[in-house]
Structures are given as structure tokens and as C-alpha cells.
């Protein structure tokens, strides 16, 4: 049995390992090590020439280099056997800058953080700067990574010595429950707990190490105590947090506002006014109000615009194509699958607009369709996995957050929205406004008697929710994945209307 061969590439200036050692054998490939060596040398030479102070020393031996990161040749090959020089260079960057090679986790629908949160660095930096003087409306469609970004912002602000309070308010539908949810989250933040204990209602709040039932009982008691005058408690809670220079990260705020306004419109209006005063007072409480978009449309429909006029809007865009390609590569290799460039391109083309959620979903579908450690050379595999595991019944859960009944604009428009989106799904080229007017005016919509209904109103809602986009006079669905799903005409999107 021949001894294993390692190609070792070492450099200076690393925060961790001094380089990388690659084992030059894999039973899946019938290629001589010499072929790989030539390409590996060329890739590392190209990497070192990108900056003047980079130097890479190469060695070939029967063992890995001391203090080097260890890898296998399959980690840097395409399915046809050629070297993936881009991935090798990327990992050399990681070793030199981060001191380790990061493995991206495949999480279709799960929260991502740290290095997995790719393409959001500029938005994170923008939020940090913005929050020094303003508050923000973080706008993005469902599953664009708003919660992950807020959680990362929470970590960043906390590390900088600030009080950051993240709270998901989607579970509430009343003013008292909103304030209780906020108080409960704030009491779990050590730096906020001390100031808040001065409030009479929170003076006996259970300590951080208390059990979940004890904290739950305290929350129920607080909700009952403030039920008759929630505004009084809310004002004092925000005043105390303002004096402590706290930052509130309110996730899914548009969902809460819709539900609260439906049951108690005046209480919802008053709560919005209290939050607005807290943002602009003498000791302001900086706030990020996030959630699936639609908040702006809801404000206009319900006459609440004034309470949110001070918020600076910040949109969360899709990934760039280069970042999307990197993410797809890393996720596939992380599942011990070796892709071809054609398969990577097929995944990107299948997803269309590079939304991280759908990139994860399609890669996960491909991984579930593939044998362990497979070489992925056939782009047809992507089409099959997409049809069966994303668009098919197995993928129903992926689209649960996109149901129209979750939208915060008037429910009277939802049946019209469903029919219009299905019409959009018939074509990827887009529709002229005249065609849309004719369709909207047709009897099939059945909303001719709805006061205030207009095509412009509906398109404004759908555009803000990132369902549709207008380019060069043509309107189209933004997401290819959602277009494909709408084309199925299944009832999952409109059930309940």
C-alpha cells in the first residue's frame, strides 16, 4: 500500500494555522496526483499574486505540515476532477484572516449568524451608524434574513457596551401583551434589568436563573396588572429604557400591528404614538422596527403614517451573484457533495433572484436527492430535486410564510391579490400596465364594489411586499421560485379567504 501524499502550502501572517495540507487521494477520482499538483500550484500562485505581501511555500510529503489546516483533495475539486481554484483561494483567505476554514451550515429556514450571515455586512454597518441618531424601519420580504440580521446586530451592539433588546412581537395581539413581551425580554438583558427593577410592576420580577414556569407566571401577573391602563406602564417602561440608552430591536412588528389593530384599533394607534414619542423624546429610545414589509401600506390604509414618519427606511436586498455562487458551493461541499460548475449554475438559475432562503432550500433538496459523497455532474438532478422537493408537496412548509392571509393590508384586497399573482405566474417576461388594468377590471376579480380598490393600490401593496417589480414599463413577479409556486394554483396561499 503506497504512502499518502500531502501537498502543503504555507504562508506568513496567519491568525491560526500556518497553511493548508491537502491529502492527494480519493477513490472517486482516477487521476494522477501530478495533474492535481499542477493545478493546485497554479491556484496558490494566483492567490499569492493578488496582493504584494503574500508568499506561499509549497511542499510535497507523506505527512501534513505542522500546524496546518488539513483538507482532502475532493474539497477543492469539481465533479470532473479539475481543481476549484476559487474555493482554494477562498479558504486561504479564511485561514489568513480568520484563522480557520469556516464550514457553512445548511439551514433551510433556520436562523443564521456569524460567518454564515453572508452579504449583510454593509447593512449591519449601516444600522450601527444609523442608530446613533435615528430609528429605522428594516424592510424586506419574508425569509430574507431580517431576524438573523437583528440577532447579529444585537450581538454587535452588546459587544460595544450598549443595551440591545431583541424581541419578537408577532405572538401578541393586544397592547398589554406587547408591553409584557417587551418587559420580559428586557429583564433578560443584565444591563437593562437593574434600571427596570425600579419600576413598581417589575420590582419582584424573578431572577435570571428562575425557571420558565416562574417567569411565565410573572408575565401573566404583569399582563393582568396593567390591563386597565397599559399605556401608563408602556410610557414608564420606555422612559426607563431611554434613560439607560437602550436600543429596541422589534421583530415582526408589522404582524403585531395588524393583529392589534384588527381587535383594538384605538389601542393599537395609541401604542404606535407611544413608541413614536419614545423615539423622539429628550432621552430617545432608538428602535428598529422590522418585519415582512407591508408596514408602509398598512400605515397609509389605517391613517397611522404620522406615528412612523420619523423612521429611516432601510431595505435588505438579495445577495449578489458572486456571493450566491460562493454560498451554493460551500453548502454543497459542506454536505460532502462534489459539484460541477454546471450543477452550481443550474441551482442559481433555478432560484433566480438570489434569496438566501431559497438558495438553502434548493441546495437542501439536491442534497436529499443525492447519495452520500456523490459527484454531481448532471444539471438534471437540480430540476428533479426542485420539482419534487421544493415545488412538490414535500416543499409545502417552505412557503408557509408567504400565504396572503399573513399580509397586513386590508383583507378585502387579498382575493384580488391572489388572482393577480396567479396571472403574473403565467409569464416571466412581465405584463404591461394596460393588460393589468383590463384584468383587474374583469368580473373575475369580483371586487368592483369595494370602496377604494384600485389596481394602483394593489400593486403598491404587492410591490412593497416584494412580490412584484416594475422594470421598463413591465410588471413581473420578483422571485422565480414564487412564480413557479403560484403557477401551481394550489390553495395554500389563499386558504382562509
JSON list of N, CA and C in Angstrom, two decimals, residues 68-104:
[
{"chain": "A", "resi": 68, "resn": "UNK", "atom": "N", "xyz": [-0.79, 23.00, 10.25]},
{"chain": "A", "resi": 68, "resn": "UNK", "atom": "CA", "xyz": [-1.55, 23.35, 9.05]},
{"chain": "A", "resi": 68, "resn": "UNK", "atom": "C", "xyz": [-2.97, 22.80, 9.12]},
{"chain": "A", "resi": 69, "resn": "UNK", "atom": "N", "xyz": [-3.86, 23.51, 8.51]},
{"chain": "A", "resi": 69, "resn": "UNK", "atom": "CA", "xyz": [-5.21, 23.01, 8.34]},
{"chain": "A", "resi": 69, "resn": "UNK", "atom": "C", "xyz": [-5.19, 21.82, 7.39]},
{"chain": "A", "resi": 70, "resn": "UNK", "atom": "N", "xyz": [-5.89, 20.74, 7.73]},
{"chain": "A", "resi": 70, "resn": "UNK", "atom": "CA", "xyz": [-5.90, 19.55, 6.89]},
{"chain": "A", "resi": 70, "resn": "UNK", "atom": "C", "xyz": [-7.17, 19.49, 6.05]},
{"chain": "A", "resi": 71, "resn": "UNK", "atom": "N", "xyz": [-6.98, 19.12, 4.79]},
{"chain": "A", "resi": 71, "resn": "UNK", "atom": "CA", "xyz": [-8.11, 19.00, 3.87]},
{"chain": "A", "resi": 71, "resn": "UNK", "atom": "C", "xyz": [-7.88, 17.81, 2.95]},
{"chain": "A", "resi": 72, "resn": "UNK", "atom": "N", "xyz": [-8.91, 17.46, 2.20]},
{"chain": "A", "resi": 72, "resn": "UNK", "atom": "CA", "xyz": [-8.83, 16.39, 1.21]},
{"chain": "A", "resi": 72, "resn": "UNK", "atom": "C", "xyz": [-8.90, 16.99, -0.18]},
{"chain": "A", "resi": 73, "resn": "UNK", "atom": "N", "xyz": [-8.32, 16.31, -1.14]},
{"chain": "A", "resi": 73, "resn": "UNK", "atom": "CA", "xyz": [-8.31, 16.85, -2.48]},
{"chain": "A", "resi": 73, "resn": "UNK", "atom": "C", "xyz": [-9.74, 17.08, -3.00]},
{"chain": "A", "resi": 74, "resn": "UNK", "atom": "N", "xyz": [-10.69, 16.23, -2.58]},
{"chain": "A", "resi": 74, "resn": "UNK", "atom": "CA", "xyz": [-12.07, 16.39, -3.04]},
{"chain": "A", "resi": 74, "resn": "UNK", "atom": "C", "xyz": [-12.68, 17.71, -2.58]},
{"chain": "A", "resi": 75, "resn": "UNK", "atom": "N", "xyz": [-12.11, 18.32, -1.52]},
{"chain": "A", "resi": 75, "resn": "UNK", "atom": "CA", "xyz": [-12.60, 19.61, -1.05]},
{"chain": "A", "resi": 75, "resn": "UNK", "atom": "C", "xyz": [-12.34, 20.71, -2.07]},
{"chain": "A", "resi": 76, "resn": "UNK", "atom": "N", "xyz": [-11.40, 20.47, -2.99]},
{"chain": "A", "resi": 76, "resn": "UNK", "atom": "CA", "xyz": [-11.01, 21.51, -3.95]},
{"chain": "A", "resi": 76, "resn": "UNK", "atom": "C", "xyz": [-11.07, 21.01, -5.38]},
{"chain": "A", "resi": 77, "resn": "UNK", "atom": "N", "xyz": [-11.97, 20.08, -5.65]},
{"chain": "A", "resi": 77, "resn": "UNK", "atom": "CA", "xyz": [-12.18, 19.58, -6.99]},
{"chain": "A", "resi": 77, "resn": "UNK", "atom": "C", "xyz": [-13.61, 19.83, -7.44]},
{"chain": "A", "resi": 78, "resn": "UNK", "atom": "N", "xyz": [-13.78, 19.98, -8.74]},
{"chain": "A", "resi": 78, "resn": "UNK", "atom": "CA", "xyz": [-15.10, 19.88, -9.32]},
{"chain": "A", "resi": 78, "resn": "UNK", "atom": "C", "xyz": [-15.38, 18.41, -9.62]},
{"chain": "A", "resi": 79, "resn": "UNK", "atom": "N", "xyz": [-16.61, 18.10, -9.95]},
{"chain": "A", "resi": 79, "resn": "UNK", "atom": "CA", "xyz": [-17.00, 16.71, -10.15]},
{"chain": "A", "resi": 79, "resn": "UNK", "atom": "C", "xyz": [-16.22, 16.04, -11.28]},
{"chain": "A", "resi": 80, "resn": "UNK", "atom": "N", "xyz": [-15.76, 16.81, -12.27]},
{"chain": "A", "resi": 80, "resn": "UNK", "atom": "CA", "xyz": [-14.99, 16.24, -13.37]},
{"chain": "A", "resi": 80, "resn": "UNK", "atom": "C", "xyz": [-13.53, 16.00, -13.06]},
{"chain": "A", "resi": 81, "resn": "UNK", "atom": "N", "xyz": [-13.08, 16.43, -11.88]},
{"chain": "A", "resi": 81, "resn": "UNK", "atom": "CA", "xyz": [-11.70, 16.20, -11.48]},
{"chain": "A", "resi": 81, "resn": "UNK", "atom": "C", "xyz": [-10.81, 17.42, -11.53]},
{"chain": "A", "resi": 82, "resn": "UNK", "atom": "N", "xyz": [-11.28, 18.52, -12.13]},
{"chain": "A", "resi": 82, "resn": "UNK", "atom": "CA", "xyz": [-10.48, 19.74, -12.18]},
{"chain": "A", "resi": 82, "resn": "UNK", "atom": "C", "xyz": [-10.50, 20.47, -10.85]},
{"chain": "A", "resi": 83, "resn": "UNK", "atom": "N", "xyz": [-9.44, 21.23, -10.59]},
{"chain": "A", "resi": 83, "resn": "UNK", "atom": "CA", "xyz": [-9.32, 21.94, -9.31]},
{"chain": "A", "resi": 83, "resn": "UNK", "atom": "C", "xyz": [-10.23, 23.17, -9.28]},
{"chain": "A", "resi": 84, "resn": "UNK", "atom": "N", "xyz": [-10.93, 23.33, -8.20]},
{"chain": "A", "resi": 84, "resn": "UNK", "atom": "CA", "xyz": [-11.76, 24.51, -7.94]},
{"chain": "A", "resi": 84, "resn": "UNK", "atom": "C", "xyz": [-10.86, 25.56, -7.29]},
{"chain": "A", "resi": 85, "resn": "UNK", "atom": "N", "xyz": [-10.16, 26.30, -8.12]},
{"chain": "A", "resi": 85, "resn": "UNK", "atom": "CA", "xyz": [-9.16, 27.25, -7.61]},
{"chain": "A", "resi": 85, "resn": "UNK", "atom": "C", "xyz": [-9.80, 28.36, -6.80]},
{"chain": "A", "resi": 86, "resn": "UNK", "atom": "N", "xyz": [-11.04, 28.75, -7.15]},
{"chain": "A", "resi": 86, "resn": "UNK", "atom": "CA", "xyz": [-11.71, 29.80, -6.40]},
{"chain": "A", "resi": 86, "resn": "UNK", "atom": "C", "xyz": [-11.95, 29.40, -4.96]},
{"chain": "A", "resi": 87, "resn": "UNK", "atom": "N", "xyz": [-12.35, 28.16, -4.73]},
{"chain": "A", "resi": 87, "resn": "UNK", "atom": "CA", "xyz": [-12.61, 27.71, -3.36]},
{"chain": "A", "resi": 87, "resn": "UNK", "atom": "C", "xyz": [-11.31, 27.60, -2.58]},
{"chain": "A", "resi": 88, "resn": "UNK", "atom": "N", "xyz": [-10.26, 27.12, -3.22]},
{"chain": "A", "resi": 88, "resn": "UNK", "atom": "CA", "xyz": [-8.98, 27.03, -2.53]},
{"chain": "A", "resi": 88, "resn": "UNK", "atom": "C", "xyz": [-8.50, 28.41, -2.12]},
{"chain": "A", "resi": 89, "resn": "UNK", "atom": "N", "xyz": [-8.59, 29.38, -3.03]},
{"chain": "A", "resi": 89, "resn": "UNK", "atom": "CA", "xyz": [-8.19, 30.74, -2.68]},
{"chain": "A", "resi": 89, "resn": "UNK", "atom": "C", "xyz": [-9.04, 31.32, -1.56]},
{"chain": "A", "resi": 90, "resn": "UNK", "atom": "N", "xyz": [-10.32, 31.01, -1.59]},
{"chain": "A", "resi": 90, "resn": "UNK", "atom": "CA", "xyz": [-11.23, 31.50, -0.53]},
{"chain": "A", "resi": 90, "resn": "UNK", "atom": "C", "xyz": [-10.82, 30.94, 0.82]},
{"chain": "A", "resi": 91, "resn": "UNK", "atom": "N", "xyz": [-10.46, 29.67, 0.86]},
{"chain": "A", "resi": 91, "resn": "UNK", "atom": "CA", "xyz": [-10.07, 29.07, 2.13]},
{"chain": "A", "resi": 91, "resn": "UNK", "atom": "C", "xyz": [-8.71, 29.57, 2.61]},
{"chain": "A", "resi": 92, "resn": "UNK", "atom": "N", "xyz": [-7.81, 29.88, 1.69]},
{"chain": "A", "resi": 92, "resn": "UNK", "atom": "CA", "xyz": [-6.55, 30.50, 2.09]},
{"chain": "A", "resi": 92, "resn": "UNK", "atom": "C", "xyz": [-6.82, 31.86, 2.72]},
{"chain": "A", "resi": 93, "resn": "UNK", "atom": "N", "xyz": [-7.77, 32.61, 2.14]},
{"chain": "A", "resi": 93, "resn": "UNK", "atom": "CA", "xyz": [-8.17, 33.89, 2.74]},
{"chain": "A", "resi": 93, "resn": "UNK", "atom": "C", "xyz": [-8.69, 33.68, 4.16]},
{"chain": "A", "resi": 94, "resn": "UNK", "atom": "N", "xyz": [-9.57, 32.69, 4.33]},
{"chain": "A", "resi": 94, "resn": "UNK", "atom": "CA", "xyz": [-10.15, 32.42, 5.64]},
{"chain": "A", "resi": 94, "resn": "UNK", "atom": "C", "xyz": [-9.06, 32.10, 6.66]},
{"chain": "A", "resi": 95, "resn": "UNK", "atom": "N", "xyz": [-8.11, 31.26, 6.27]},
{"chain": "A", "resi": 95, "resn": "UNK", "atom": "CA", "xyz": [-7.05, 30.87, 7.20]},
{"chain": "A", "resi": 95, "resn": "UNK", "atom": "C", "xyz": [-6.20, 32.07, 7.60]},
{"chain": "A", "resi": 96, "resn": "UNK", "atom": "N", "xyz": [-5.91, 32.93, 6.64]},
{"chain": "A", "resi": 96, "resn": "UNK", "atom": "CA", "xyz": [-5.04, 34.06, 6.93]},
{"chain": "A", "resi": 96, "resn": "UNK", "atom": "C", "xyz": [-5.75, 35.13, 7.75]},
{"chain": "A", "resi": 97, "resn": "UNK", "atom": "N", "xyz": [-7.03, 35.34, 7.48]},
{"chain": "A", "resi": 97, "resn": "UNK", "atom": "CA", "xyz": [-7.76, 36.43, 8.13]},
{"chain": "A", "resi": 97, "resn": "UNK", "atom": "C", "xyz": [-8.47, 35.96, 9.41]},
{"chain": "A", "resi": 98, "resn": "UNK", "atom": "N", "xyz": [-9.15, 34.80, 9.33]},
{"chain": "A", "resi": 98, "resn": "UNK", "atom": "CA", "xyz": [-9.97, 34.34, 10.45]},
{"chain": "A", "resi": 98, "resn": "UNK", "atom": "C", "xyz": [-9.27, 33.27, 11.29]},
{"chain": "A", "resi": 99, "resn": "UNK", "atom": "N", "xyz": [-8.23, 32.67, 10.76]},
{"chain": "A", "resi": 99, "resn": "UNK", "atom": "CA", "xyz": [-7.52, 31.64, 11.49]},
{"chain": "A", "resi": 99, "resn": "UNK", "atom": "C", "xyz": [-8.17, 30.27, 11.41]},
{"chain": "A", "resi": 100, "resn": "UNK", "atom": "N", "xyz": [-9.17, 30.12, 10.55]},
{"chain": "A", "resi": 100, "resn": "UNK", "atom": "CA", "xyz": [-9.83, 28.83, 10.39]},
{"chain": "A", "resi": 100, "resn": "UNK", "atom": "C", "xyz": [-10.64, 28.83, 9.10]},
{"chain": "A", "resi": 101, "resn": "UNK", "atom": "N", "xyz": [-10.91, 27.63, 8.61]},
{"chain": "A", "resi": 101, "resn": "UNK", "atom": "CA", "xyz": [-11.79, 27.49, 7.46]},
{"chain": "A", "resi": 101, "resn": "UNK", "atom": "C", "xyz": [-13.21, 27.30, 7.99]},
{"chain": "A", "resi": 102, "resn": "UNK", "atom": "N", "xyz": [-14.10, 28.19, 7.59]},
{"chain": "A", "resi": 102, "resn": "UNK", "atom": "CA", "xyz": [-15.47, 28.14, 8.10]},
{"chain": "A", "resi": 102, "resn": "UNK", "atom": "C", "xyz": [-16.31, 27.20, 7.26]},
{"chain": "A", "resi": 103, "resn": "UNK", "atom": "N", "xyz": [-17.03, 26.32, 7.92]},
{"chain": "A", "resi": 103, "resn": "UNK", "atom": "CA", "xyz": [-17.97, 25.45, 7.23]},
{"chain": "A", "resi": 103, "resn": "UNK", "atom": "C", "xyz": [-19.37, 26.04, 7.35]},
{"chain": "A", "resi": 104, "resn": "UNK", "atom": "N", "xyz": [-19.97, 26.34, 6.22]},
{"chain": "A", "resi": 104, "resn": "UNK", "atom": "CA", "xyz": [-21.31, 26.93, 6.20]},
{"chain": "A", "resi": 104, "resn": "UNK", "atom": "C", "xyz": [-22.34, 25.84, 6.49]}
]
